[in-house]
Amino acid sequence: SQQGEEDPQALSIQEGENATMNCSYKTSINNLQWYRQNSGRGLVHLILIRSNEREKHSGRLRVTLDTSKKSSSLLITASRAADTASYFCATVITSGTYKYIFGTGTRLKVLA
Amino acid sequence: DAGVTQSPTHLIKTRGQQVTLRCSPKSGHDTVSWYQQALGQGPQFIFQYYEEEERQRGNFPDRFSGHQFPNYSSELNVNALLLGDSALYLCASSGDGFNTEAFFGQGTRLTVV
């Protein structure tokens, strides 16, 4: 079963609106990273948040982490058509593993 | 900084053949990981190389093998290709440790016919 699950699976909003995506995971983590993927190409790194952090910002992006609920959210404010992409969360669990475990992603469509 | 570069971008192979994919990590990174992404799915971890050794492996058969060179670049080899190996193969580079950012290349789209 997946360590990370994004919710919703798909999201369609109007340009200028905010988009919120959620990620839930099952086991304790070292960190959680969010990525964007356009049209099945490479993953673009957005933000890394460590297990001892609760919130991080980068431009129009805001990421929160709630380790008690094993969940994270990615907020994109004032969305643009160029934000249309799939968004993935990836976790590194605390068992000494080096691999990133990805969810199935949220497909965001921003309508102009 | 060229970031993570992968080659080739697209590849078509016949079932049973062998393929080699290549990856150059981001400058300053010494750790390379490989992922397989099937259509509509999240990437799945294949293995990670550090100091020219396979440090960790995911749930992939021995047909998948790799190598890391002294300059930290890496290759992914897949033998006896199956139709189910058709996917986007992604390379990620990072510094060593559990709390470093991983940067991905643009991927190699492999189609097995």
PDB file of C-alpha atoms in Angstrom:
ATOM      1  CA  SER A   1       0.000   0.000   0.000  1.00  0.00           C
ATOM      2  CA  GLN A   2       1.080   3.588  -0.586  1.00  0.00           C
ATOM      3  CA  GLN A   3       2.913   5.462   2.168  1.00  0.00           C
ATOM      4  CA  GLY A   4       1.678   8.760   0.808  1.00  0.00           C
ATOM      5  CA  GLU A   5      -1.767   9.474  -0.512  1.00  0.00           C
ATOM      6  CA  GLU A   6      -2.676  12.803  -2.061  1.00  0.00           C
ATOM      7  CA  ASP A   7      -6.159  14.210  -1.862  1.00  0.00           C
ATOM      8  CA  PRO A   8      -8.005  15.148  -3.977  1.00  0.00           C
ATOM      9  CA  GLN A   9      -6.948  13.058  -6.950  1.00  0.00           C
ATOM     10  CA  ALA A  10      -8.016  15.850  -9.283  1.00  0.00           C
ATOM     11  CA  LEU A  11      -8.786  19.532  -8.790  1.00  0.00           C
ATOM     12  CA  SER A  12     -10.069  22.118 -11.222  1.00  0.00           C
ATOM     13  CA  ILE A  13     -10.121  25.816 -10.301  1.00  0.00           C
ATOM     14  CA  GLN A  14     -10.276  29.230 -11.929  1.00  0.00           C
ATOM     15  CA  GLU A  15      -7.190  31.371 -12.391  1.00  0.00           C
ATOM     16  CA  GLY A  16      -6.642  33.582  -9.345  1.00  0.00           C
ATOM     17  CA  GLU A  17      -8.183  31.128  -6.908  1.00  0.00           C
ATOM     18  CA  ASN A  18      -6.227  29.236  -4.279  1.00  0.00           C
ATOM     19  CA  ALA A  19      -5.534  25.518  -4.606  1.00  0.00           C
ATOM     20  CA  THR A  20      -5.066  23.226  -1.637  1.00  0.00           C
ATOM     21  CA  MET A  21      -3.758  19.679  -1.872  1.00  0.00           C
ATOM     22  CA  ASN A  22      -3.335  17.261   0.994  1.00  0.00           C
ATOM     23  CA  CYS A  23      -0.983  14.382   1.618  1.00  0.00           C
ATOM     24  CA  SER A  24      -1.390  11.697   4.253  1.00  0.00           C
ATOM     25  CA  TYR A  25       1.210   9.135   5.207  1.00  0.00           C
ATOM     26  CA  LYS A  26       1.384   6.130   7.472  1.00  0.00           C
ATOM     27  CA  THR A  27       4.731   5.950   9.289  1.00  0.00           C
ATOM     28  CA  SER A  28       7.063   8.429  10.969  1.00  0.00           C
ATOM     29  CA  ILE A  29       9.134  10.497   8.587  1.00  0.00           C
ATOM     30  CA  ASN A  30      12.409  12.402   8.437  1.00  0.00           C
ATOM     31  CA  ASN A  31      11.051  14.843   5.898  1.00  0.00           C
ATOM     32  CA  LEU A  32       8.387  15.395   3.292  1.00  0.00           C
ATOM     33  CA  GLN A  33       8.955  16.994  -0.096  1.00  0.00           C
ATOM     34  CA  TRP A  34       6.500  18.330  -2.639  1.00  0.00           C
ATOM     35  CA  TYR A  35       7.083  18.059  -6.378  1.00  0.00           C
ATOM     36  CA  ARG A  36       5.360  19.302  -9.530  1.00  0.00           C
ATOM     37  CA  GLN A  37       5.247  17.321 -12.771  1.00  0.00           C
ATOM     38  CA  ASN A  38       4.163  18.748 -16.101  1.00  0.00           C
ATOM     39  CA  SER A  39       2.820  16.425 -18.800  1.00  0.00           C
ATOM     40  CA  GLY A  40       4.604  13.285 -17.582  1.00  0.00           C
ATOM     41  CA  ARG A  41       8.062  14.829 -17.674  1.00  0.00           C
ATOM     42  CA  GLY A  42      10.560  15.344 -14.875  1.00  0.00           C
ATOM     43  CA  LEU A  43       9.700  16.276 -11.315  1.00  0.00           C
ATOM     44  CA  VAL A  44      10.356  19.832 -10.205  1.00  0.00           C
ATOM     45  CA  HIS A  45      11.281  20.203  -6.546  1.00  0.00           C
ATOM     46  CA  LEU A  46       9.030  22.673  -4.721  1.00  0.00           C
ATOM     47  CA  ILE A  47       9.619  22.484  -0.976  1.00  0.00           C
ATOM     48  CA  LEU A  48      11.238  20.220   1.626  1.00  0.00           C
ATOM     49  CA  ILE A  49       9.788  20.321   5.131  1.00  0.00           C
ATOM     50  CA  ARG A  50      11.520  18.482   7.959  1.00  0.00           C
ATOM     51  CA  SER A  51       9.709  16.545  10.645  1.00  0.00           C
ATOM     52  CA  ASN A  52      10.478  19.228  13.271  1.00  0.00           C
ATOM     53  CA  GLU A  53       9.031  22.018  11.103  1.00  0.00           C
ATOM     54  CA  ARG A  54       5.373  22.970  10.948  1.00  0.00           C
ATOM     55  CA  GLU A  55       5.176  25.444   8.069  1.00  0.00           C
ATOM     56  CA  LYS A  56       7.302  26.670   5.168  1.00  0.00           C
ATOM     57  CA  HIS A  57       6.762  29.258   2.473  1.00  0.00           C
ATOM     58  CA  SER A  58       8.227  29.725  -0.961  1.00  0.00           C
ATOM     59  CA  GLY A  59       6.749  32.457  -3.131  1.00  0.00           C
ATOM     60  CA  ARG A  60       3.073  31.572  -3.690  1.00  0.00           C
ATOM     61  CA  LEU A  61       3.521  28.181  -2.037  1.00  0.00           C
ATOM     62  CA  ARG A  62       2.769  27.359   1.571  1.00  0.00           C
ATOM     63  CA  VAL A  63       3.359  23.913   3.030  1.00  0.00           C
ATOM     64  CA  THR A  64       2.229  22.720   6.439  1.00  0.00           C
ATOM     65  CA  LEU A  65       3.115  19.538   8.259  1.00  0.00           C
ATOM     66  CA  ASP A  66       1.167  17.945  11.105  1.00  0.00           C
ATOM     67  CA  THR A  67       3.138  14.939  12.338  1.00  0.00           C
ATOM     68  CA  SER A  68       0.473  14.048  14.912  1.00  0.00           C
ATOM     69  CA  LYS A  69      -2.041  13.577  12.095  1.00  0.00           C
ATOM     70  CA  LYS A  70       0.601  12.306   9.653  1.00  0.00           C
ATOM     71  CA  SER A  71      -0.492  14.795   7.060  1.00  0.00           C
ATOM     72  CA  SER A  72       0.777  17.713   5.004  1.00  0.00           C
ATOM     73  CA  SER A  73      -0.883  20.297   2.818  1.00  0.00           C
ATOM     74  CA  LEU A  74       0.313  22.357  -0.118  1.00  0.00           C
ATOM     75  CA  LEU A  75      -1.410  25.669  -0.754  1.00  0.00           C
ATOM     76  CA  ILE A  76      -0.882  27.526  -4.021  1.00  0.00           C
ATOM     77  CA  THR A  77      -2.202  31.070  -3.789  1.00  0.00           C
ATOM     78  CA  ALA A  78      -3.418  33.180  -6.709  1.00  0.00           C
ATOM     79  CA  SER A  79      -3.108  30.263  -9.100  1.00  0.00           C
ATOM     80  CA  ARG A  80      -2.120  30.703 -12.737  1.00  0.00           C
ATOM     81  CA  ALA A  81      -2.730  28.602 -15.825  1.00  0.00           C
ATOM     82  CA  ALA A  82       0.979  27.685 -15.693  1.00  0.00           C
ATOM     83  CA  ASP A  83       0.366  25.933 -12.360  1.00  0.00           C
ATOM     84  CA  THR A  84      -1.565  23.244 -14.223  1.00  0.00           C
ATOM     85  CA  ALA A  85       0.344  20.049 -13.422  1.00  0.00           C
ATOM     86  CA  SER A  86       0.386  16.980 -11.212  1.00  0.00           C
ATOM     87  CA  TYR A  87       1.614  17.490  -7.667  1.00  0.00           C
ATOM     88  CA  PHE A  88       3.228  14.736  -5.605  1.00  0.00           C
ATOM     89  CA  CYS A  89       4.312  14.441  -2.023  1.00  0.00           C
ATOM     90  CA  ALA A  90       7.282  12.230  -1.205  1.00  0.00           C
ATOM     91  CA  THR A  91       8.302  11.048   2.223  1.00  0.00           C
ATOM     92  CA  VAL A  92      11.522   9.698   3.693  1.00  0.00           C
ATOM     93  CA  ILE A  93      10.612   7.442   6.593  1.00  0.00           C
ATOM     94  CA  THR A  94      12.665   7.187   9.762  1.00  0.00           C
ATOM     95  CA  SER A  95      13.666   3.527   9.561  1.00  0.00           C
ATOM     96  CA  GLY A  96      17.050   4.338   8.048  1.00  0.00           C
ATOM     97  CA  THR A  97      15.860   4.082   4.485  1.00  0.00           C
ATOM     98  CA  TYR A  98      17.059   6.490   1.843  1.00  0.00           C
ATOM     99  CA  LYS A  99      14.219   6.071  -0.613  1.00  0.00           C
ATOM    100  CA  TYR A 100      11.479   8.563  -1.286  1.00  0.00           C
ATOM    101  CA  ILE A 101       7.985   7.129  -1.206  1.00  0.00           C
ATOM    102  CA  PHE A 102       5.557   8.893  -3.514  1.00  0.00           C
ATOM    103  CA  GLY A 103       1.811   9.045  -3.559  1.00  0.00           C
ATOM    104  CA  THR A 104      -0.271   8.892  -6.734  1.00  0.00           C
ATOM    105  CA  GLY A 105      -0.490  12.659  -7.026  1.00  0.00           C
ATOM    106  CA  THR A 106      -3.094  15.394  -7.402  1.00  0.00           C
ATOM    107  CA  ARG A 107      -3.857  16.563 -10.941  1.00  0.00           C
ATOM    108  CA  LEU A 108      -4.453  20.298 -10.821  1.00  0.00           C
ATOM    109  CA  LYS A 109      -6.078  22.138 -13.699  1.00  0.00           C
ATOM    110  CA  VAL A 110      -6.184  25.934 -13.582  1.00  0.00           C
ATOM    111  CA  LEU A 111      -8.673  27.423 -16.017  1.00  0.00           C
ATOM    112  CA  ALA A 112      -7.875  30.776 -17.601  1.00  0.00           C
TER     113      ALA A 112
ATOM    114  CA  ASP B   1      24.409  24.617 -13.181  1.00  0.00           C
ATOM    115  CA  ALA B   2      22.914  22.132 -15.633  1.00  0.00           C
ATOM    116  CA  GLY B   3      20.917  20.326 -12.973  1.00  0.00           C
ATOM    117  CA  VAL B   4      20.251  16.625 -13.379  1.00  0.00           C
ATOM    118  CA  THR B   5      20.572  15.461 -16.982  1.00  0.00           C
ATOM    119  CA  GLN B   6      19.320  12.187 -18.409  1.00  0.00           C
ATOM    120  CA  SER B   7      19.819  10.556 -21.752  1.00  0.00           C
ATOM    121  CA  PRO B   8      18.230   9.589 -23.988  1.00  0.00           C
ATOM    122  CA  THR B   9      14.864  11.360 -23.641  1.00  0.00           C
ATOM    123  CA  HIS B  10      12.955   8.717 -25.559  1.00  0.00           C
ATOM    124  CA  LEU B  11      13.718   5.122 -26.414  1.00  0.00           C
ATOM    125  CA  ILE B  12      11.872   2.320 -28.181  1.00  0.00           C
ATOM    126  CA  LYS B  13      13.054  -1.233 -27.613  1.00  0.00           C
ATOM    127  CA  THR B  14      11.816  -4.687 -28.523  1.00  0.00           C
ATOM    128  CA  ARG B  15      10.770  -7.223 -25.918  1.00  0.00           C
ATOM    129  CA  GLY B  16      13.772  -9.273 -24.787  1.00  0.00           C
ATOM    130  CA  GLN B  17      16.334  -6.602 -25.588  1.00  0.00           C
ATOM    131  CA  GLN B  18      18.554  -4.780 -23.125  1.00  0.00           C
ATOM    132  CA  VAL B  19      18.664  -1.043 -22.458  1.00  0.00           C
ATOM    133  CA  THR B  20      21.028   1.385 -20.725  1.00  0.00           C
ATOM    134  CA  LEU B  21      19.883   4.747 -19.419  1.00  0.00           C
ATOM    135  CA  ARG B  22      22.269   7.436 -18.239  1.00  0.00           C
ATOM    136  CA  CYS B  23      22.200  10.163 -15.610  1.00  0.00           C
ATOM    137  CA  SER B  24      24.507  13.007 -14.636  1.00  0.00           C
ATOM    138  CA  PRO B  25      23.775  14.402 -11.182  1.00  0.00           C
ATOM    139  CA  LYS B  26      23.517  18.016 -10.181  1.00  0.00           C
ATOM    140  CA  SER B  27      26.855  19.626  -9.413  1.00  0.00           C
ATOM    141  CA  GLY B  28      27.869  18.932  -5.824  1.00  0.00           C
ATOM    142  CA  HIS B  29      25.648  15.871  -5.444  1.00  0.00           C
ATOM    143  CA  ASP B  30      27.162  12.463  -4.806  1.00  0.00           C
ATOM    144  CA  THR B  31      24.044  10.308  -4.474  1.00  0.00           C
ATOM    145  CA  VAL B  32      21.956   9.060  -7.383  1.00  0.00           C
ATOM    146  CA  SER B  33      18.609   7.295  -7.189  1.00  0.00           C
ATOM    147  CA  TRP B  34      16.516   5.767  -9.950  1.00  0.00           C
ATOM    148  CA  TYR B  35      12.728   5.623 -10.102  1.00  0.00           C
ATOM    149  CA  GLN B  36      10.206   4.052 -12.442  1.00  0.00           C
ATOM    150  CA  GLN B  37       6.953   5.874 -13.101  1.00  0.00           C
ATOM    151  CA  ALA B  38       4.128   4.076 -14.855  1.00  0.00           C
ATOM    152  CA  LEU B  39       1.403   6.120 -16.505  1.00  0.00           C
ATOM    153  CA  GLY B  40      -0.915   7.694 -13.943  1.00  0.00           C
ATOM    154  CA  GLN B  41       1.144   6.510 -10.980  1.00  0.00           C
ATOM    155  CA  GLY B  42       3.697   7.999  -8.630  1.00  0.00           C
ATOM    156  CA  PRO B  43       7.377   7.154  -9.060  1.00  0.00           C
ATOM    157  CA  GLN B  44       8.555   3.857  -7.579  1.00  0.00           C
ATOM    158  CA  PHE B  45      12.049   3.530  -6.096  1.00  0.00           C
ATOM    159  CA  ILE B  46      14.380   1.177  -7.984  1.00  0.00           C
ATOM    160  CA  PHE B  47      17.716   1.699  -6.212  1.00  0.00           C
ATOM    161  CA  GLN B  48      20.183   4.257  -4.908  1.00  0.00           C
ATOM    162  CA  TYR B  49      23.925   4.574  -5.495  1.00  0.00           C
ATOM    163  CA  TYR B  50      26.406   6.212  -3.182  1.00  0.00           C
ATOM    164  CA  GLU B  51      30.191   5.966  -3.342  1.00  0.00           C
ATOM    165  CA  GLU B  52      29.873   3.705  -6.396  1.00  0.00           C
ATOM    166  CA  GLU B  53      27.907   1.108  -4.425  1.00  0.00           C
ATOM    167  CA  GLU B  54      24.241   0.183  -4.469  1.00  0.00           C
ATOM    168  CA  ARG B  55      23.145   1.376  -1.043  1.00  0.00           C
ATOM    169  CA  GLN B  56      19.482   0.457  -1.143  1.00  0.00           C
ATOM    170  CA  ARG B  57      17.175  -1.363  -3.491  1.00  0.00           C
ATOM    171  CA  GLY B  58      13.459  -1.305  -4.027  1.00  0.00           C
ATOM    172  CA  ASN B  59      11.193  -4.164  -5.029  1.00  0.00           C
ATOM    173  CA  PHE B  60      12.522  -4.694  -8.549  1.00  0.00           C
ATOM    174  CA  PRO B  61      13.893  -7.893 -10.093  1.00  0.00           C
ATOM    175  CA  ASP B  62      17.561  -8.534 -10.776  1.00  0.00           C
ATOM    176  CA  ARG B  63      16.949  -7.633 -14.414  1.00  0.00           C
ATOM    177  CA  PHE B  64      17.348  -4.074 -13.183  1.00  0.00           C
ATOM    178  CA  SER B  65      20.946  -3.234 -12.389  1.00  0.00           C
ATOM    179  CA  GLY B  66      22.995  -0.102 -12.122  1.00  0.00           C
ATOM    180  CA  HIS B  67      26.356   1.454 -11.808  1.00  0.00           C
ATOM    181  CA  GLN B  68      27.839   4.649 -10.444  1.00  0.00           C
ATOM    182  CA  PHE B  69      31.080   6.071 -11.780  1.00  0.00           C
ATOM    183  CA  PRO B  70      33.791   7.994  -9.901  1.00  0.00           C
ATOM    184  CA  ASN B  71      32.379  11.274 -11.249  1.00  0.00           C
ATOM    185  CA  TYR B  72      29.026  10.310  -9.611  1.00  0.00           C
ATOM    186  CA  SER B  73      27.201   9.792 -12.898  1.00  0.00           C
ATOM    187  CA  SER B  74      25.126   6.652 -13.098  1.00  0.00           C
ATOM    188  CA  GLU B  75      23.627   4.110 -15.452  1.00  0.00           C
ATOM    189  CA  LEU B  76      20.498   2.024 -15.189  1.00  0.00           C
ATOM    190  CA  ASN B  77      20.504  -1.243 -17.120  1.00  0.00           C
ATOM    191  CA  VAL B  78      17.444  -3.351 -17.772  1.00  0.00           C
ATOM    192  CA  ASN B  79      17.853  -6.809 -19.291  1.00  0.00           C
ATOM    193  CA  ALA B  80      15.301  -9.057 -20.976  1.00  0.00           C
ATOM    194  CA  LEU B  81      12.831  -6.222 -21.428  1.00  0.00           C
ATOM    195  CA  LEU B  82       9.155  -6.917 -20.861  1.00  0.00           C
ATOM    196  CA  LEU B  83       6.203  -4.941 -22.145  1.00  0.00           C
ATOM    197  CA  GLY B  84       5.526  -3.961 -18.538  1.00  0.00           C
ATOM    198  CA  ASP B  85       8.872  -2.174 -18.336  1.00  0.00           C
ATOM    199  CA  SER B  86       7.425   0.593 -20.492  1.00  0.00           C
ATOM    200  CA  ALA B  87       7.513   3.661 -18.264  1.00  0.00           C
ATOM    201  CA  LEU B  88       9.181   6.968 -17.524  1.00  0.00           C
ATOM    202  CA  TYR B  89      12.511   6.388 -15.794  1.00  0.00           C
ATOM    203  CA  LEU B  90      13.600   9.184 -13.520  1.00  0.00           C
ATOM    204  CA  CYS B  91      16.971   9.872 -12.015  1.00  0.00           C
ATOM    205  CA  ALA B  92      17.309  11.908  -8.830  1.00  0.00           C
ATOM    206  CA  SER B  93      20.442  13.337  -7.289  1.00  0.00           C
ATOM    207  CA  SER B  94      21.020  14.582  -3.789  1.00  0.00           C
ATOM    208  CA  GLY B  95      23.671  15.135  -1.199  1.00  0.00           C
ATOM    209  CA  ASP B  96      24.237  12.410   1.346  1.00  0.00           C
ATOM    210  CA  GLY B  97      21.953  12.128   4.351  1.00  0.00           C
ATOM    211  CA  PHE B  98      18.278  11.786   5.163  1.00  0.00           C
ATOM    212  CA  ASN B  99      17.303  15.440   5.054  1.00  0.00           C
ATOM    213  CA  THR B 100      18.607  16.672   1.748  1.00  0.00           C
ATOM    214  CA  GLU B 101      16.586  17.800  -1.222  1.00  0.00           C
ATOM    215  CA  ALA B 102      16.401  15.432  -4.162  1.00  0.00           C
ATOM    216  CA  PHE B 103      16.374  16.936  -7.648  1.00  0.00           C
ATOM    217  CA  PHE B 104      15.068  15.013 -10.620  1.00  0.00           C
ATOM    218  CA  GLY B 105      15.991  14.951 -14.268  1.00  0.00           C
ATOM    219  CA  GLN B 106      13.509  15.159 -17.135  1.00  0.00           C
ATOM    220  CA  GLY B 107      13.348  11.407 -17.413  1.00  0.00           C
ATOM    221  CA  THR B 108      13.718   8.822 -20.159  1.00  0.00           C
ATOM    222  CA  ARG B 109      10.504   7.568 -21.727  1.00  0.00           C
ATOM    223  CA  LEU B 110      11.043   3.870 -22.488  1.00  0.00           C
ATOM    224  CA  THR B 111       8.585   2.064 -24.734  1.00  0.00           C
ATOM    225  CA  VAL B 112       8.896  -1.702 -25.110  1.00  0.00           C
ATOM    226  CA  VAL B 113       7.125  -3.171 -28.126  1.00  0.00           C
TER     227      VAL B 113
END
